[in-house]
Amino acid sequence: LIGTYQRISFDDLSDRANAVIFGNQNTAGLVDRAPVAGKAALILWGGSVAVGATVGAGAYYGPAIVESAQIASRMEQAVAEAEINPRTYAQLEKQFAENRAKSIFKALRSSEKTLAEHIGKVDKLQYKSQVEGTIRNVAGNVKTIIKFIQDKGLTWK
Amino acid sequence: MTNYEDVGVYVGLPVRLQGANNLTEVLPKNLSGAIVLLWLGDSSWKTRDLKAMIIRLAEKKPLAIVVAGERTNESFEVLLETLSVIETPDHIMTGVIHHDDSISDFFVATFPDQLRFDDWQEYFVIAVGNQDLQQQIRDLLNKAVK
């Protein structure tokens, strides 16, 4: 899932948040400190949260995090078209009560990876309806998690 | 007869573990309320055995099947291809946990299809491999759940 392009900031994050994720002239960012295999996920994670306040307002899956721009675009489209999943939202409430914000951000990162993996495979299948059903659900979960993060005012620490 | 063990609870749902020496030995119980994690601990698994296992699992109507362990790129493709060509009355969610993921990814981000949420009763982990592998999975689960 790692491409050759590396994002160095998000326009809609504050200077401080960008410094935490990407580093600055004085210190390394989390991206630099993460193992190589973890960089993509970290960038994906940061991107979603950054755009969580403006879902649908612009591309937030950069080419550093998925196999191709086409998959990134399809992820964005799937999430934009998805419905909020009320049952997932209720489950997130329980998860948050028990395991706090860290598990919610982890759910977002993991769900986005799952979405990318299914979109990357679906075209190879002769019969697509099963996987398309999963894509719809996971895209809805991504949208729901972002809404949950917004509603609760969660920040990644 | 019970052929699984309870290893803990995650957000109110029991987490159960069933060990198996190989794919052909595995005989899952009723899984209609389960999100299933199929952990392939032996890299020598055969595609035909995994397909047969997935078909048997699908017949139990689980809410989700997630693959993990060895050769996950291949096992995930086998999972998607196999489910795409068989008739299932209710939608089964799919997923994969790679080596660079942690088992907690399975718990925090695997949900049933929205239409099947009311059926959700448990997490069910099937660890396919030798006793050492089964113990490793048991240890991982003990750290990830309460």
Coordinates of C-alpha atoms in Angstrom, one line a residue:
Chain A
L1 CA 0.0 0.0 0.0
I2 CA 3.0 2.3 0.1
G3 CA 3.6 4.5 -2.9
T4 CA 6.5 6.6 -3.9
Y5 CA 4.9 9.9 -2.9
Q6 CA 5.1 11.1 0.7
R7 CA 2.8 13.8 2.0
I8 CA 4.6 16.4 4.2
S9 CA 1.6 18.2 5.6
F10 CA -2.1 18.7 5.6
D11 CA -3.4 22.1 4.8
D12 CA -6.3 21.9 7.2
L13 CA -4.2 20.9 10.2
S14 CA -2.6 23.4 12.4
D15 CA 1.1 24.0 12.4
R16 CA 1.4 22.2 15.7
A17 CA -0.6 19.2 14.5
N18 CA 1.5 19.0 11.3
A19 CA 4.7 19.2 13.3
V20 CA 3.5 16.3 15.5
I21 CA 2.7 14.1 12.5
F22 CA 5.4 15.2 10.0
G23 CA 8.0 16.9 12.2
N24 CA 9.7 20.2 11.6
Q25 CA 13.2 21.6 11.5
N26 CA 13.7 20.8 15.2
T27 CA 12.2 17.4 15.7
A28 CA 11.2 14.3 13.8
G29 CA 7.5 13.7 13.3
L30 CA 5.5 10.5 14.0
V31 CA 5.8 9.6 10.4
D32 CA 9.6 9.6 10.6
R33 CA 9.6 7.6 13.8
A34 CA 7.1 5.0 12.6
P35 CA 8.4 1.8 11.1
V36 CA 8.3 1.8 7.3
A37 CA 5.4 -0.6 7.1
G38 CA 3.4 1.7 9.5
K39 CA 3.9 4.9 7.6
A40 CA 1.1 4.4 5.1
A41 CA -1.4 3.7 7.9
L42 CA -0.2 6.7 9.9
I43 CA -0.6 9.0 6.9
L44 CA -4.0 7.6 6.1
W45 CA -5.1 8.0 9.7
G46 CA -3.9 11.6 9.9
G47 CA -5.5 12.5 6.6
S48 CA -8.9 11.3 7.6
V49 CA -8.9 13.0 10.9
A50 CA -7.7 16.2 9.3
V51 CA -10.5 16.1 6.8
G52 CA -13.0 14.8 9.3
A53 CA -14.3 18.3 9.8
T54 CA -14.9 18.8 6.1
V55 CA -15.9 15.4 4.8
G56 CA -16.7 15.5 1.1
A57 CA -15.0 18.9 0.6
G58 CA -11.9 17.5 -1.0
A59 CA -9.6 14.6 -1.6
Y60 CA -8.2 13.2 1.6
Y61 CA -6.7 9.9 0.5
G62 CA -3.3 10.8 -0.9
P63 CA -1.3 8.7 -3.3
A64 CA 1.1 7.8 -0.5
I65 CA -1.4 5.6 1.2
V66 CA -3.0 3.4 -1.5
E67 CA -1.9 1.6 -4.6
S68 CA -3.1 4.1 -7.0
A69 CA -4.9 7.4 -7.4
Q70 CA -7.8 5.5 -8.8
I71 CA -8.3 3.5 -5.6
A72 CA -7.9 6.7 -3.6
S73 CA -10.6 8.4 -5.6
R74 CA -13.0 5.4 -5.3
M75 CA -12.5 5.3 -1.6
E76 CA -13.4 9.0 -1.4
Q77 CA -16.4 8.4 -3.5
A78 CA -17.6 5.4 -1.5
V79 CA -17.3 7.3 1.8
A80 CA -19.1 10.4 0.3
E81 CA -22.0 8.2 -1.0
A82 CA -22.2 6.1 2.2
E83 CA -24.8 6.5 4.8
I84 CA -24.0 6.9 8.5
N85 CA -24.5 3.5 10.2
P86 CA -26.5 4.0 13.4
R87 CA -25.8 0.5 14.7
T88 CA -22.0 1.0 14.3
Y89 CA -22.4 4.4 16.0
A90 CA -24.0 2.7 19.0
Q91 CA -21.2 0.2 19.1
L92 CA -18.6 2.9 19.0
E93 CA -20.3 4.5 22.0
K94 CA -19.7 1.2 23.9
Q95 CA -16.2 0.9 22.6
F96 CA -15.3 4.5 23.6
A97 CA -16.7 4.0 27.1
E98 CA -14.5 1.0 27.6
N99 CA -11.4 1.7 25.6
R100 CA -11.4 5.5 25.1
A101 CA -10.3 7.5 22.1
K102 CA -7.3 5.4 21.1
S103 CA -9.6 2.6 20.0
I104 CA -11.8 4.9 17.9
F105 CA -8.8 6.2 16.0
K106 CA -7.5 2.7 15.5
A107 CA -10.9 1.7 14.2
L108 CA -10.8 4.5 11.7
R109 CA -7.4 3.6 10.5
S110 CA -8.2 -0.1 10.2
S111 CA -11.5 0.5 8.5
E112 CA -9.9 2.7 5.9
K113 CA -7.3 -0.1 5.2
T114 CA -10.1 -2.6 4.9
L115 CA -11.9 -0.3 2.5
A116 CA -8.8 0.1 0.3
E117 CA -8.1 -3.6 0.3
H118 CA -11.6 -4.5 -0.9
I119 CA -11.7 -1.8 -3.6
G120 CA -8.3 -3.0 -4.8
K121 CA -9.7 -6.5 -5.3
V122 CA -13.2 -6.1 -6.5
D123 CA -12.5 -5.5 -10.1
K124 CA -10.7 -8.9 -10.4
L125 CA -13.8 -10.8 -9.4
Q126 CA -16.3 -12.1 -11.9
Y127 CA -19.2 -11.8 -9.4
K128 CA -18.9 -8.6 -7.4
S129 CA -22.0 -8.2 -5.3
Q130 CA -20.7 -9.9 -2.2
V131 CA -17.6 -7.6 -2.0
E132 CA -19.6 -4.6 -3.1
G133 CA -21.8 -5.2 -0.1
T134 CA -18.8 -5.2 2.2
I135 CA -17.5 -2.0 0.5
R136 CA -20.8 -0.2 1.2
N137 CA -20.8 -1.3 4.8
V138 CA -17.2 -0.4 5.5
A139 CA -17.5 3.0 3.7
G140 CA -20.5 3.6 6.0
N141 CA -18.4 2.6 9.0
V142 CA -15.6 5.0 8.0
K143 CA -18.1 7.9 7.6
T144 CA -19.7 6.9 11.0
I145 CA -16.4 6.8 12.8
I146 CA -15.4 10.2 11.4
K147 CA -18.8 11.6 12.6
F148 CA -18.3 10.0 16.0
I149 CA -14.9 11.7 16.3
Q150 CA -16.4 15.0 15.4
D151 CA -19.4 14.7 17.7
K152 CA -17.2 13.8 20.7
G153 CA -14.5 16.3 19.8
L154 CA -11.9 13.6 20.0
T155 CA -8.3 14.5 19.4
W156 CA -5.5 12.2 18.7
K157 CA -2.8 12.4 21.4
Chain B
M1 CA -19.9 -31.0 23.0
T2 CA -18.0 -27.8 23.5
N3 CA -14.9 -27.6 21.2
Y4 CA -13.9 -24.1 22.0
E5 CA -12.7 -22.2 25.0
D6 CA -13.8 -18.7 26.3
V7 CA -10.8 -16.5 26.5
G8 CA -12.4 -13.2 27.5
V9 CA -14.8 -10.5 26.6
Y10 CA -14.5 -7.5 24.3
V11 CA -17.1 -4.7 24.7
G12 CA -19.6 -7.0 26.2
L13 CA -19.2 -9.9 23.7
P14 CA -17.5 -13.2 24.5
V15 CA -14.3 -14.0 22.7
R16 CA -13.9 -17.7 21.9
L17 CA -11.0 -19.7 20.6
Q18 CA -11.1 -23.0 18.8
G19 CA -7.8 -24.7 17.9
A20 CA -7.2 -27.0 15.0
N21 CA -4.2 -28.9 13.7
N22 CA -5.1 -28.2 10.0
L23 CA -7.9 -26.8 7.9
T24 CA -9.5 -30.1 7.1
E25 CA -9.9 -31.0 10.8
V26 CA -11.8 -27.8 11.7
L27 CA -15.5 -28.4 12.4
P28 CA -17.0 -25.1 13.5
K29 CA -20.1 -25.0 15.6
N30 CA -23.1 -22.8 14.8
L31 CA -21.6 -19.4 13.9
S32 CA -24.7 -17.4 12.9
G33 CA -24.0 -14.9 15.6
A34 CA -20.2 -14.8 15.2
I35 CA -17.6 -12.5 13.8
V36 CA -15.0 -15.1 12.8
L37 CA -11.2 -14.7 12.7
L38 CA -9.5 -17.5 10.8
W39 CA -5.9 -17.6 11.7
L40 CA -3.7 -19.7 9.4
G41 CA -0.6 -20.5 11.4
D42 CA 1.0 -22.9 8.9
S43 CA 2.3 -21.3 5.7
S44 CA 1.9 -24.6 3.8
W45 CA -1.9 -24.4 3.7
K46 CA -3.4 -25.4 0.4
T47 CA -5.8 -23.3 -1.6
R48 CA -8.3 -26.1 -2.1
D49 CA -8.4 -26.8 1.6
L50 CA -8.9 -23.1 2.4
K51 CA -11.7 -22.9 -0.1
A52 CA -13.4 -25.9 1.4
M53 CA -13.0 -24.4 4.8
I54 CA -14.5 -21.1 3.8
I55 CA -17.5 -22.9 2.2
R56 CA -18.1 -24.8 5.4
L57 CA -17.8 -21.7 7.4
A58 CA -20.2 -19.8 5.1
E59 CA -22.8 -22.6 5.6
K60 CA -22.8 -21.7 9.3
K61 CA -23.9 -18.1 8.3
P62 CA -21.3 -16.1 10.3
L63 CA -21.5 -12.3 10.3
A64 CA -18.0 -11.9 9.1
I65 CA -14.9 -13.9 8.1
V66 CA -11.5 -12.3 8.6
V67 CA -8.3 -14.1 7.6
A68 CA -4.9 -13.7 9.3
G69 CA -1.7 -15.5 9.8
E70 CA 0.5 -16.8 7.0
R71 CA 0.2 -15.7 3.3
T72 CA -2.6 -13.2 4.0
N73 CA -2.5 -11.6 0.6
E74 CA -3.4 -15.0 -0.9
S75 CA -5.8 -16.1 1.8
F76 CA -7.7 -12.8 1.5
E77 CA -8.0 -13.3 -2.3
V78 CA -9.2 -16.9 -1.8
L79 CA -11.8 -15.6 0.8
L80 CA -13.2 -13.0 -1.6
E81 CA -13.2 -15.3 -4.6
T82 CA -14.9 -18.2 -2.8
L83 CA -17.6 -16.1 -1.2
S84 CA -18.3 -14.3 -4.5
V85 CA -19.4 -17.5 -6.2
I86 CA -21.5 -19.2 -3.5
E87 CA -25.0 -18.4 -2.5
T88 CA -25.3 -17.0 1.0
P89 CA -28.8 -16.0 2.3
D90 CA -27.3 -13.2 4.4
H91 CA -24.4 -10.9 3.6
I92 CA -21.0 -12.0 5.2
M93 CA -18.5 -9.2 5.8
T94 CA -14.9 -9.9 5.0
G95 CA -11.5 -8.7 6.1
V96 CA -7.8 -9.4 6.6
I97 CA -5.3 -8.9 9.3
H98 CA -1.8 -8.6 8.0
H99 CA 1.5 -9.2 9.9
D100 CA 2.0 -5.5 10.4
D101 CA -1.5 -5.1 11.9
S102 CA -2.3 -6.2 15.4
I103 CA -5.0 -8.5 16.6
S104 CA -6.7 -5.6 18.2
D105 CA -7.5 -4.2 14.7
F106 CA -9.8 -7.2 14.4
F107 CA -11.7 -6.2 17.5
V108 CA -11.9 -2.5 17.1
A109 CA -12.9 -2.4 13.5
T110 CA -14.8 -5.5 12.5
F111 CA -18.6 -5.0 12.4
P112 CA -21.5 -7.0 11.0
D113 CA -23.5 -5.9 8.0
Q114 CA -25.9 -3.2 9.3
L115 CA -28.8 -5.5 8.6
R116 CA -27.4 -8.2 10.8
F117 CA -26.3 -6.3 13.9
D118 CA -29.0 -7.8 16.0
D119 CA -27.6 -11.2 15.4
W120 CA -24.2 -10.3 16.8
Q121 CA -23.4 -12.5 19.9
E122 CA -19.6 -13.3 19.9
Y123 CA -16.2 -13.2 18.4
F124 CA -14.9 -16.6 17.4
V125 CA -11.3 -17.2 16.6
I126 CA -10.1 -20.4 14.8
A127 CA -6.4 -20.9 15.2
V128 CA -5.1 -23.4 12.6
G129 CA -1.7 -24.8 13.5
N130 CA 0.3 -26.7 16.0
Q131 CA -0.1 -26.4 19.8
D132 CA 2.6 -23.7 19.9
L133 CA 0.7 -21.5 17.5
Q134 CA -2.5 -22.1 19.3
Q135 CA -0.8 -21.0 22.5
Q136 CA 0.6 -17.9 20.8
I137 CA -2.9 -16.9 19.6
R138 CA -4.3 -17.6 23.1
D139 CA -1.7 -15.2 24.5
L140 CA -2.4 -12.5 22.0
L141 CA -6.1 -12.7 22.7
N142 CA -5.5 -12.6 26.5
K143 CA -3.6 -9.3 26.0
A144 CA -6.3 -7.8 23.6
V145 CA -9.4 -8.6 25.6
K146 CA -10.6 -8.5 29.2

